[in-house]
Short mmCIF file of the N, C-alpha and C atoms (twelve columns), coordinates in Angstrom:
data_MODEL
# 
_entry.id   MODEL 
# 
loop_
_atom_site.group_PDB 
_atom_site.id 
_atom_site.type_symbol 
_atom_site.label_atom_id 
_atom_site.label_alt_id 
_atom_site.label_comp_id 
_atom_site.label_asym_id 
_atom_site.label_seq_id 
_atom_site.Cartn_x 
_atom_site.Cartn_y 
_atom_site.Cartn_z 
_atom_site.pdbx_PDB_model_num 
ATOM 1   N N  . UNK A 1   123.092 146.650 127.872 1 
ATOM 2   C CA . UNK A 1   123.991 145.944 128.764 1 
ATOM 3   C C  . UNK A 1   123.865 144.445 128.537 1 
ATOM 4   N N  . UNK A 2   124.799 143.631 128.430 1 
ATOM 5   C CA . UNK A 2   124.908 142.337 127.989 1 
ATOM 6   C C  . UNK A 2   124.697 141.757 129.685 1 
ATOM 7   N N  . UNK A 3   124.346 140.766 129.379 1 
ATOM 8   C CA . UNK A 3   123.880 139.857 130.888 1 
ATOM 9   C C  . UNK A 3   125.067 138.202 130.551 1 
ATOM 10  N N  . UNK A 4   125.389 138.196 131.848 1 
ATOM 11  C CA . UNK A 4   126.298 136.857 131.738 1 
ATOM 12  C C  . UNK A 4   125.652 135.971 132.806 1 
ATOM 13  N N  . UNK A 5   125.058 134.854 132.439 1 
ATOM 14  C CA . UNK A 5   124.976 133.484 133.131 1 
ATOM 15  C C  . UNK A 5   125.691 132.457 133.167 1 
ATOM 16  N N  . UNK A 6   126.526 132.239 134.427 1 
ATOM 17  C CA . UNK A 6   127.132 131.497 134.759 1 
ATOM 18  C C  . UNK A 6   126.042 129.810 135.131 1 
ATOM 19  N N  . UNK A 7   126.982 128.748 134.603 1 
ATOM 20  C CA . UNK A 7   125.967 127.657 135.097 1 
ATOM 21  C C  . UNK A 7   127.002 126.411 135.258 1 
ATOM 22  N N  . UNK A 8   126.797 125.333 135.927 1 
ATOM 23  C CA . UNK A 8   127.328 124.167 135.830 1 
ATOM 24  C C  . UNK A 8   128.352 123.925 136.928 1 
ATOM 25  N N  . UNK A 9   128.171 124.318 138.369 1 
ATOM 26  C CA . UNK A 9   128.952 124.342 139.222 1 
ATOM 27  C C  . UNK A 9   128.522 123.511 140.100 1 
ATOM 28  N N  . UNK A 10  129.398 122.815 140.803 1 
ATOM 29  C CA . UNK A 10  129.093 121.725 141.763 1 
ATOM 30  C C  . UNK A 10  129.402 121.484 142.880 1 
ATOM 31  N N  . UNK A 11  129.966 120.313 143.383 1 
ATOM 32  C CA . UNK A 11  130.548 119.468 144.431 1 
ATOM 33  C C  . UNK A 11  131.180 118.425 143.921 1 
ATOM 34  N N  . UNK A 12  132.694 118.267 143.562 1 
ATOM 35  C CA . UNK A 12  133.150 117.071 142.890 1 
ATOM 36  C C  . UNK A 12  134.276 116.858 144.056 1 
ATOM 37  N N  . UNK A 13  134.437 115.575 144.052 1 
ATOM 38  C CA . UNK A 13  135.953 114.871 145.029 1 
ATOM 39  C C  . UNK A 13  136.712 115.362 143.802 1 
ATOM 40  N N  . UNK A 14  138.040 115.348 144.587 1 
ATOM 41  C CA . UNK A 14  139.264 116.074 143.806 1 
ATOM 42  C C  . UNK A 14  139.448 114.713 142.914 1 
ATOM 43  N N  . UNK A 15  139.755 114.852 141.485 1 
ATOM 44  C CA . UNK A 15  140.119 114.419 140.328 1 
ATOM 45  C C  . UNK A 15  139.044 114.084 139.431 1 
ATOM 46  N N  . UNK A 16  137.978 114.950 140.311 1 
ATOM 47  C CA . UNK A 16  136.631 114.489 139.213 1 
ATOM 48  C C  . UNK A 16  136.997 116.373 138.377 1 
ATOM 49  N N  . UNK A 17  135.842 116.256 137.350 1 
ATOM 50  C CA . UNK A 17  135.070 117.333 136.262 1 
ATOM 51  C C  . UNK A 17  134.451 117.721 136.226 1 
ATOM 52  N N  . UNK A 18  134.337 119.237 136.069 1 
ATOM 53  C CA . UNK A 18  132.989 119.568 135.444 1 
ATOM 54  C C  . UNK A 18  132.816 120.855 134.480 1 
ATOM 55  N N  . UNK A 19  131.756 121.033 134.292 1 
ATOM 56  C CA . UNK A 19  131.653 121.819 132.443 1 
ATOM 57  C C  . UNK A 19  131.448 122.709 133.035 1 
ATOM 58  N N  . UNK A 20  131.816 124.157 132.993 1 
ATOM 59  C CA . UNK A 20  130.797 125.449 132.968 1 
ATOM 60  C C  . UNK A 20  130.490 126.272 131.589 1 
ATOM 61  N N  . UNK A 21  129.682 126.300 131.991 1 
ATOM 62  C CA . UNK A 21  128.633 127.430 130.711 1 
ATOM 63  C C  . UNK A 21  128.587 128.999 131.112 1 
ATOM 64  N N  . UNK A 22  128.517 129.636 130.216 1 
ATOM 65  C CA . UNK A 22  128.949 130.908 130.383 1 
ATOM 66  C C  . UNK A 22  127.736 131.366 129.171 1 
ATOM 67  N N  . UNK A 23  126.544 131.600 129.590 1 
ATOM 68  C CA . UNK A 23  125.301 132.028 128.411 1 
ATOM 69  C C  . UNK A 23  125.193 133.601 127.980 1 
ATOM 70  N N  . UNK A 24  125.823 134.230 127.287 1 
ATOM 71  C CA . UNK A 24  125.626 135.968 127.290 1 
ATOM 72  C C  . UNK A 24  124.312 136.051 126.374 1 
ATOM 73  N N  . UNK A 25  123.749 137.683 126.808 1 
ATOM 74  C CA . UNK A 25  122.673 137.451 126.583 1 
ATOM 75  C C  . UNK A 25  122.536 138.277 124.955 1 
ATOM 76  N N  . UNK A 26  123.267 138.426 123.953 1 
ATOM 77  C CA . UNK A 26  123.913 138.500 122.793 1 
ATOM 78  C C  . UNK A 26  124.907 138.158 122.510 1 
ATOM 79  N N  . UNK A 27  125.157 137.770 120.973 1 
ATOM 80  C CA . UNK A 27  126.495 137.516 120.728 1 
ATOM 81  C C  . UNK A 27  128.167 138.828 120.685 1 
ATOM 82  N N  . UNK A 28  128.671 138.250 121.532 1 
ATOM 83  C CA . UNK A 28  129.993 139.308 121.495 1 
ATOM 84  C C  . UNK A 28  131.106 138.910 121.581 1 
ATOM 85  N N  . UNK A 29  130.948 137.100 120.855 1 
ATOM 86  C CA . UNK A 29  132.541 136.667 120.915 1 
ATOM 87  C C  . UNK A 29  133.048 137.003 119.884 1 
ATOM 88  N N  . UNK A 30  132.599 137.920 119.190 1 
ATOM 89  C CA . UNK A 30  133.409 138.726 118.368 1 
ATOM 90  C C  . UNK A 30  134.222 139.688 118.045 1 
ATOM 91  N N  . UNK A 31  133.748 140.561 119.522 1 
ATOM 92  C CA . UNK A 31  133.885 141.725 119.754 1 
ATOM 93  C C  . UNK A 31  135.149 141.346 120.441 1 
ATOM 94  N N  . UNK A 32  135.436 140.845 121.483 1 
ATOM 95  C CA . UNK A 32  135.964 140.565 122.662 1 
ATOM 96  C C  . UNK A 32  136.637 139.160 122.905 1 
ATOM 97  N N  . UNK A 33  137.208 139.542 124.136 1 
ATOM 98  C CA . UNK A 33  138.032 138.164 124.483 1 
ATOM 99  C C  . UNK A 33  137.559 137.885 125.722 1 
ATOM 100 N N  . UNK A 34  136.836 136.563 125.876 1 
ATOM 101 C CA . UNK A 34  136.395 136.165 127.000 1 
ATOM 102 C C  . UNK A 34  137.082 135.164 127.906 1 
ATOM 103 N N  . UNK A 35  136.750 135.770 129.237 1 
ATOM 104 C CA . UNK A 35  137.326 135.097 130.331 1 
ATOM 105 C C  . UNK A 35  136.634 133.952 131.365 1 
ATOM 106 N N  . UNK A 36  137.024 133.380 132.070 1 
ATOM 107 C CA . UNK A 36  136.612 132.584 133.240 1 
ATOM 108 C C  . UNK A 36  137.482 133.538 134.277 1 
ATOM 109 N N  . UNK A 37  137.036 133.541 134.948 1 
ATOM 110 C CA . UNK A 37  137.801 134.271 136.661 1 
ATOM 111 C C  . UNK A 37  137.441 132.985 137.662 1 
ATOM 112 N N  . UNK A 38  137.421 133.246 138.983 1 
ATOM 113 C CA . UNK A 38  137.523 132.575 140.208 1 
ATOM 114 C C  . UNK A 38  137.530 133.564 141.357 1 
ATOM 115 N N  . UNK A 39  136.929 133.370 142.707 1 
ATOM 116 C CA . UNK A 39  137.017 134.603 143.414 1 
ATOM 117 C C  . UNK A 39  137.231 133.023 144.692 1 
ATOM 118 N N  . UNK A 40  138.224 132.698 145.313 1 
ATOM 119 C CA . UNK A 40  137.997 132.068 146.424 1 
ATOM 120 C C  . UNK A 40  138.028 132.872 147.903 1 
ATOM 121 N N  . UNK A 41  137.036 132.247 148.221 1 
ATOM 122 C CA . UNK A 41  137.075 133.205 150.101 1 
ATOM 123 C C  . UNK A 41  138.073 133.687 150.789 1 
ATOM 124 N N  . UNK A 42  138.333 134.581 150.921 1 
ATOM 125 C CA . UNK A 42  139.362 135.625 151.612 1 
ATOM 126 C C  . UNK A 42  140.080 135.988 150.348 1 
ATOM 127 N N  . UNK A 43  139.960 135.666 149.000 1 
ATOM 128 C CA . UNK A 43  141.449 136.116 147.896 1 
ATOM 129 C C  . UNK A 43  140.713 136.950 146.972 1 
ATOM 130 N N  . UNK A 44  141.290 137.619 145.879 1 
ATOM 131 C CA . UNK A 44  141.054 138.444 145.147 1 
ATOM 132 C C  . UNK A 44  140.850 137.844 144.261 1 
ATOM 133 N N  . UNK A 45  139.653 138.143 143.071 1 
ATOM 134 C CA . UNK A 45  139.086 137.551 141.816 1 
ATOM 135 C C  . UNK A 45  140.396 137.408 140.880 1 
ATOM 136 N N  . UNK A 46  140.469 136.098 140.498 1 
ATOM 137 C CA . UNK A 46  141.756 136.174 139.402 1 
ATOM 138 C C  . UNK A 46  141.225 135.242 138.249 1 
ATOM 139 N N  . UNK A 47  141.836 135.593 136.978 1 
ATOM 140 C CA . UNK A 47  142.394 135.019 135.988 1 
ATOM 141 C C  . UNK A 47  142.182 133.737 135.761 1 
ATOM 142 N N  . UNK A 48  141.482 132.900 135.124 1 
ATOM 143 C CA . UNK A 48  141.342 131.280 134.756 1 
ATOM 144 C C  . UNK A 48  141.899 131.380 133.639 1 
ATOM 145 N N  . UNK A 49  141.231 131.121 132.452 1 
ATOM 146 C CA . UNK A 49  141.676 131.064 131.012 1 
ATOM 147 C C  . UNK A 49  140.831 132.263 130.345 1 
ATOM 148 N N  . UNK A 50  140.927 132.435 128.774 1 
ATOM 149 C CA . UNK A 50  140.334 133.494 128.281 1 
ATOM 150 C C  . UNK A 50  140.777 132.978 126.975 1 
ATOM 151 N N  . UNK A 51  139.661 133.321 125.868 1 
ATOM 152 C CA . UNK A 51  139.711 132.962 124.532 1 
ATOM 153 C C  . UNK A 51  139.445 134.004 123.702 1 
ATOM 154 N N  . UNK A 52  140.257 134.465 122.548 1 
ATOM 155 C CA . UNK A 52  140.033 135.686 121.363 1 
ATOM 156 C C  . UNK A 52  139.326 134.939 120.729 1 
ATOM 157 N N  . UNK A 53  138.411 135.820 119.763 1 
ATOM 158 C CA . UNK A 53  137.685 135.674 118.144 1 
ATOM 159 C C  . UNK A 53  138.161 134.663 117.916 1 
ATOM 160 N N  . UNK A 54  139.550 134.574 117.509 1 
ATOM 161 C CA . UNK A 54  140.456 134.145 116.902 1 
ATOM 162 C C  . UNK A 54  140.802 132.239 117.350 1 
ATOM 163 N N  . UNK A 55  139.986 132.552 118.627 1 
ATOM 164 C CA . UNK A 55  140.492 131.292 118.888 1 
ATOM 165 C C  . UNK A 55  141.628 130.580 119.924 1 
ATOM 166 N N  . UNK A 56  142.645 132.414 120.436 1 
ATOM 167 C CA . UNK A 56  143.647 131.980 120.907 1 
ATOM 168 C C  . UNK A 56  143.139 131.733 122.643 1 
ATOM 169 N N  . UNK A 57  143.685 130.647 123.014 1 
ATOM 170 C CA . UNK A 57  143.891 131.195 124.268 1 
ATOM 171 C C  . UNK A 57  145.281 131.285 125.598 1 
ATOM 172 N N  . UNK A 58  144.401 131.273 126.964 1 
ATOM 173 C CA . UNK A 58  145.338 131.977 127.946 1 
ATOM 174 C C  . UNK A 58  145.086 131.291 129.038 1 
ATOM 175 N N  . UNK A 59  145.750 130.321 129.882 1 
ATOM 176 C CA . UNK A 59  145.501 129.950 130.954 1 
ATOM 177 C C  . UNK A 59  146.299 130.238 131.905 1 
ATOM 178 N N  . UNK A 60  145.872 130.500 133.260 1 
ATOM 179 C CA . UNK A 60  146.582 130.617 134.505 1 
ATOM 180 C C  . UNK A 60  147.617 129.284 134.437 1 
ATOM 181 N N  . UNK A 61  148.833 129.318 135.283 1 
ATOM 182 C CA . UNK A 61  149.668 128.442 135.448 1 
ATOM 183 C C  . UNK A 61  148.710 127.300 136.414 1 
ATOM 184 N N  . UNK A 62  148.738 127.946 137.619 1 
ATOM 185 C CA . UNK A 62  147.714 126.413 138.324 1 
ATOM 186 C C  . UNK A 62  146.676 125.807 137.678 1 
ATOM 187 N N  . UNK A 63  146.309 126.174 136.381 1 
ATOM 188 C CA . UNK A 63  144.855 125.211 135.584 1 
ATOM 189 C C  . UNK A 63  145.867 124.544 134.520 1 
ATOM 190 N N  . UNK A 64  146.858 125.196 134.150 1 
ATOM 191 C CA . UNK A 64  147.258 124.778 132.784 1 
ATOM 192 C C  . UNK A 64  147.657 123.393 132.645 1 
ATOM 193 N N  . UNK A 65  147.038 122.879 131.255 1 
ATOM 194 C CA . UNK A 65  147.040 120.995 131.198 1 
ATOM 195 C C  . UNK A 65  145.781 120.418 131.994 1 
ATOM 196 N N  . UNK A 66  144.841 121.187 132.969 1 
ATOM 197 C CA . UNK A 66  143.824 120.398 133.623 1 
ATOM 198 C C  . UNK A 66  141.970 121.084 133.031 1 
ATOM 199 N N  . UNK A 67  142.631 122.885 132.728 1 
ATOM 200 C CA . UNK A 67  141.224 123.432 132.073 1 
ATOM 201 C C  . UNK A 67  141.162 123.651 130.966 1 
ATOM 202 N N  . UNK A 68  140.446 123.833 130.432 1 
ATOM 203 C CA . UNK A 68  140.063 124.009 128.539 1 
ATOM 204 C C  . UNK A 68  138.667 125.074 128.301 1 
ATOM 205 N N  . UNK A 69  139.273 126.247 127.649 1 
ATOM 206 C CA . UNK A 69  138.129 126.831 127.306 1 
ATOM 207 C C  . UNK A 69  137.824 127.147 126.069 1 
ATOM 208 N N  . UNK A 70  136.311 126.982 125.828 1 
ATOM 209 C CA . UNK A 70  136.122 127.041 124.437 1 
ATOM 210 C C  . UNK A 70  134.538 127.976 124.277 1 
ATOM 211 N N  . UNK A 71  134.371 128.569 123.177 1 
ATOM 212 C CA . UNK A 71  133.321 128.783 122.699 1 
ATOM 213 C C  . UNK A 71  132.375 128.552 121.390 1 
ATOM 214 N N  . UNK A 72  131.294 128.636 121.583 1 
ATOM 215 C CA . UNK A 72  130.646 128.195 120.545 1 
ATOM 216 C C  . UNK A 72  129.826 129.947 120.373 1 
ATOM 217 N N  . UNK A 73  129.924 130.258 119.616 1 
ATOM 218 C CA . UNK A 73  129.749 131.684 119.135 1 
ATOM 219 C C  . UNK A 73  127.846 131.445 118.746 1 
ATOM 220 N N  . UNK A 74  127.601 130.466 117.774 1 
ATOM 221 C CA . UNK A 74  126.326 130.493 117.596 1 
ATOM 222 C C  . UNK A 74  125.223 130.464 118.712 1 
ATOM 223 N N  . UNK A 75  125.716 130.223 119.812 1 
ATOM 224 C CA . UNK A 75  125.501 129.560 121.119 1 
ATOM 225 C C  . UNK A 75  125.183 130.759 122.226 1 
ATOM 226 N N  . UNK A 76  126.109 131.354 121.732 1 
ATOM 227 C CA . UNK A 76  126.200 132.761 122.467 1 
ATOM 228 C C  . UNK A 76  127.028 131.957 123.789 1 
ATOM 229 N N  . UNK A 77  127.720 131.144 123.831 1 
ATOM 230 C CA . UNK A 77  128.267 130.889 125.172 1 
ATOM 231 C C  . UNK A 77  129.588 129.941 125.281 1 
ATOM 232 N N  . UNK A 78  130.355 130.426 126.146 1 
ATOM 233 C CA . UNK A 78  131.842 130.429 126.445 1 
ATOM 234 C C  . UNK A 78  131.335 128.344 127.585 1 
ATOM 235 N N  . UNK A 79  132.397 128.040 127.348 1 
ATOM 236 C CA . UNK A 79  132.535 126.723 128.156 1 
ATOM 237 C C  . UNK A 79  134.150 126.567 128.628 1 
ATOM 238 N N  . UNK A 80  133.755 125.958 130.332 1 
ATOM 239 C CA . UNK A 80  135.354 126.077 130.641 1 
ATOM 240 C C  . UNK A 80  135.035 124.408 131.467 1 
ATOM 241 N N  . UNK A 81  135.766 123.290 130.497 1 
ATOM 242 C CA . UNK A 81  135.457 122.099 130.767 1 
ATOM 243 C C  . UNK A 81  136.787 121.908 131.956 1 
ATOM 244 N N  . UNK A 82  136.620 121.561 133.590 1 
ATOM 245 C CA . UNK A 82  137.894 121.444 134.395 1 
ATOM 246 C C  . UNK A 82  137.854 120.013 134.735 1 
ATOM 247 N N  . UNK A 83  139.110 119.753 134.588 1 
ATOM 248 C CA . UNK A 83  139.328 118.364 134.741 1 
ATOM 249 C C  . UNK A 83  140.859 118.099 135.512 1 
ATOM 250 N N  . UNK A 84  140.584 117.082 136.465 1 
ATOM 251 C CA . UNK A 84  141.407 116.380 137.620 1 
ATOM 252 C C  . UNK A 84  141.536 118.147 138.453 1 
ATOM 253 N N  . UNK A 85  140.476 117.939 139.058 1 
ATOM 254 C CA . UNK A 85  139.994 118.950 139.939 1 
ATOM 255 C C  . UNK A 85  140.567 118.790 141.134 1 
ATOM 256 N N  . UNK A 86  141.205 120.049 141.748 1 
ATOM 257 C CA . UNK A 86  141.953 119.816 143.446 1 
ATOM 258 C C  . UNK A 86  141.217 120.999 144.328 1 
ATOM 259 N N  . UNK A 87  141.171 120.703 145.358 1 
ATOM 260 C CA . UNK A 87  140.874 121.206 146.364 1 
ATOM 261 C C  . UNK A 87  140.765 122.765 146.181 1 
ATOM 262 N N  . UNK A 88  141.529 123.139 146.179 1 
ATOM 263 C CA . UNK A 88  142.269 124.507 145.759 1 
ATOM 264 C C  . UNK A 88  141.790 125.482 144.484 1 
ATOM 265 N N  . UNK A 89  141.011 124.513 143.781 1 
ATOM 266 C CA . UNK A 89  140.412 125.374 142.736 1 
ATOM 267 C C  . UNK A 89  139.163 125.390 143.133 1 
ATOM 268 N N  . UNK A 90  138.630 125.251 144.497 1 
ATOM 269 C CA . UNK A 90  137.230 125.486 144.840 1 
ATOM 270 C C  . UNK A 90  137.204 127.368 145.260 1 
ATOM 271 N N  . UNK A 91  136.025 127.554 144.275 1 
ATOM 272 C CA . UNK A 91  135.460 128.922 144.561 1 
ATOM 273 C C  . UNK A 91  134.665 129.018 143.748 1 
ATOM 274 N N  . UNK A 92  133.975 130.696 143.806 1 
ATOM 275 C CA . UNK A 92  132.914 130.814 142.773 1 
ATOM 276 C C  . UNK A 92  133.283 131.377 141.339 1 
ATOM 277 N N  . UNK A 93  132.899 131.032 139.969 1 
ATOM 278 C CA . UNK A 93  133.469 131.276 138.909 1 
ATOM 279 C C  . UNK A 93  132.776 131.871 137.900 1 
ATOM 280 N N  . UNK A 94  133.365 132.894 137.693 1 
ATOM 281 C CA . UNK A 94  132.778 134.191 136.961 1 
ATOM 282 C C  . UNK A 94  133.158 134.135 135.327 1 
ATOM 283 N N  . UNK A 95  132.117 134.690 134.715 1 
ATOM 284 C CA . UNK A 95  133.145 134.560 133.219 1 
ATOM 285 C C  . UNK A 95  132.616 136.318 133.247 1 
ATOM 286 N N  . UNK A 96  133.395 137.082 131.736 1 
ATOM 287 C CA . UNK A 96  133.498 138.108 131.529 1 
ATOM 288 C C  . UNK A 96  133.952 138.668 130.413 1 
ATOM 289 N N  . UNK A 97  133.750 139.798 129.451 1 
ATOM 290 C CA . UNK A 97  134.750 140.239 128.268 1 
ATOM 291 C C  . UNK A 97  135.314 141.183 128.725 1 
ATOM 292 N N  . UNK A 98  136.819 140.992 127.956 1 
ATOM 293 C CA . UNK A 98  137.736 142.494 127.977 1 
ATOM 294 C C  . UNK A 98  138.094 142.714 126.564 1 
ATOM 295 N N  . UNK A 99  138.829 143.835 126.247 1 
ATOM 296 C CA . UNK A 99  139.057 144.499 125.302 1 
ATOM 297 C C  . UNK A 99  140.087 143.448 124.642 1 
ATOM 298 N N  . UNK A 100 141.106 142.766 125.537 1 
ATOM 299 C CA . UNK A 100 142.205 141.859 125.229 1 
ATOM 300 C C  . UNK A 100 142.800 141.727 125.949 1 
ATOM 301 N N  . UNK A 101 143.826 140.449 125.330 1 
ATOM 302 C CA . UNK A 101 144.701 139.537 126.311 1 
ATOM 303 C C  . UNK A 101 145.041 140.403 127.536 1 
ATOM 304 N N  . UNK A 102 146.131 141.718 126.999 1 
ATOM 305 C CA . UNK A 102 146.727 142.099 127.764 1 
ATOM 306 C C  . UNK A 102 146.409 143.203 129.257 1 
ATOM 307 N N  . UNK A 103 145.012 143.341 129.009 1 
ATOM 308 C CA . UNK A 103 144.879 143.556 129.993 1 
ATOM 309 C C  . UNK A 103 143.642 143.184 130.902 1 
ATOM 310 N N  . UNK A 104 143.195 142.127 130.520 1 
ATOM 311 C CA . UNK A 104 141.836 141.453 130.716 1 
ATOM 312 C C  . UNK A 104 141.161 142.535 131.608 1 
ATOM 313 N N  . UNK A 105 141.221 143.849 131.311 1 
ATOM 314 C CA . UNK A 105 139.631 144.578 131.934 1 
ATOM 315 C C  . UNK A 105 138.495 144.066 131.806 1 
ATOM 316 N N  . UNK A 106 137.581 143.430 133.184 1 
ATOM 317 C CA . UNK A 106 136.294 143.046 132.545 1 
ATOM 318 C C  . UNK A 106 135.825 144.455 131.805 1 
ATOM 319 N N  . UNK A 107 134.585 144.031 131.377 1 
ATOM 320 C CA . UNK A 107 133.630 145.018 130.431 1 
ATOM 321 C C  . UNK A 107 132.517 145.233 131.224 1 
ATOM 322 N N  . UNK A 108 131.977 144.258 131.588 1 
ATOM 323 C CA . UNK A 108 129.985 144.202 132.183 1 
ATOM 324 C C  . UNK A 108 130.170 143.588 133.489 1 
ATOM 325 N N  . UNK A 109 128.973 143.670 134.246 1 
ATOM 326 C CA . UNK A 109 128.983 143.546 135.274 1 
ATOM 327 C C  . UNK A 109 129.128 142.306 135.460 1 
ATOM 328 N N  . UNK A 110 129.556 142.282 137.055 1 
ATOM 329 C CA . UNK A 110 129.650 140.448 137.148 1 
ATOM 330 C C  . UNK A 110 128.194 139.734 137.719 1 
ATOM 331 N N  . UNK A 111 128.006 138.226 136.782 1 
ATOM 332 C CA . UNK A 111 127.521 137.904 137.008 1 
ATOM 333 C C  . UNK A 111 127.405 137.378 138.670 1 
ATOM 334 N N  . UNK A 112 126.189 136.323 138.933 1 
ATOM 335 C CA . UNK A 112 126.185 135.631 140.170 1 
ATOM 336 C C  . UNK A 112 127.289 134.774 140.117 1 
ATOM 337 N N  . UNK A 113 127.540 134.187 139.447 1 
ATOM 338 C CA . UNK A 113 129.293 132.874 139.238 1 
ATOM 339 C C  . UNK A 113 128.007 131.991 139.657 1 
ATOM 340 N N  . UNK A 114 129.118 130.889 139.741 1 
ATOM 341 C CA . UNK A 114 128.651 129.401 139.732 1 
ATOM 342 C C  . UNK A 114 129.908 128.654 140.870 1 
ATOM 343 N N  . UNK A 115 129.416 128.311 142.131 1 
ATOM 344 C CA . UNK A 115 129.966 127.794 143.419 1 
ATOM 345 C C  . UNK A 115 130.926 126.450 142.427 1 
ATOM 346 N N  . UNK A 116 131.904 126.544 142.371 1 
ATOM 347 C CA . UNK A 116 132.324 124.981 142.272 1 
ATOM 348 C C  . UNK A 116 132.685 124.895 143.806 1 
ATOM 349 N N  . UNK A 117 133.058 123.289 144.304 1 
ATOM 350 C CA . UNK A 117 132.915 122.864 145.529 1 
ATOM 351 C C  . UNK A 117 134.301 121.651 145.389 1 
ATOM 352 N N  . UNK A 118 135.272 121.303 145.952 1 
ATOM 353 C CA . UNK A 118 136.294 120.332 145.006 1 
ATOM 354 C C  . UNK A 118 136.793 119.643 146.644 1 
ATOM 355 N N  . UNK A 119 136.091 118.507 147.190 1 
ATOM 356 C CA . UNK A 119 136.972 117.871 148.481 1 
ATOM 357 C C  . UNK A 119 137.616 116.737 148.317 1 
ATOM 358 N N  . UNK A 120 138.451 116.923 149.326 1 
ATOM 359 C CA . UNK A 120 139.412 115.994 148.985 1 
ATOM 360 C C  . UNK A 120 139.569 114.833 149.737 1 
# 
């Protein structure tokens, strides 16, 4: 079973940044297409961005132009750098693999996430 550590979550005023790290505990950005999720209080875990092997990726409409995700494969770990941060993207943030784009099934269990915090 692959292990996912989420890291790099904060407290930023809205239009600040910050990096998250996504550490798996083997390499499987090969295998798979990895995601960032979000779970905010009272809503259902959704969709951030997600990156193939390949390089491609996928962002939700409310991040798109403000998040960027990338991986470094040697690294074993996914990065989702967010920038001009609003209120609204405060929750806790999960990363995950699925089989592909189209149906982003996670694969492994979810990690703890990482609290981002965004006031305004």
């Amino acid at each position: 079973q692959v292990q996912l550590v989420e890291s790099g979550g904060g407290l930023v005023q809205s239009g600040g940044s910050l990096r998250l790290s996504c550490a798996t505990s083997r390499s499987i950005f090969n295998m798979y297409v990895m995601g960032w999720y979000r779970q905010a209080p009272g809503k259902e875990r959704e969709l951030v961005a997600a990156i193939s092997s390949g390089g491609a990726t996928k962002y939700a409409d409310s991040v798109k132009g403000r998040f960027t995700i990338s991986g470094v494969n040697a690294e074993n770990t996914v990065y989702l750098q967010m920038n001009n941060l609003k209120p609204e993207d405060t929750a806790v943030y999960y990363c995950n693999a699925s089989p592909n784009f189209a149906t982003m099934r996670s694969i492994y269990s979810w990690g703890q996430g990482t609290q981002v915090t965004v006031s305004s």
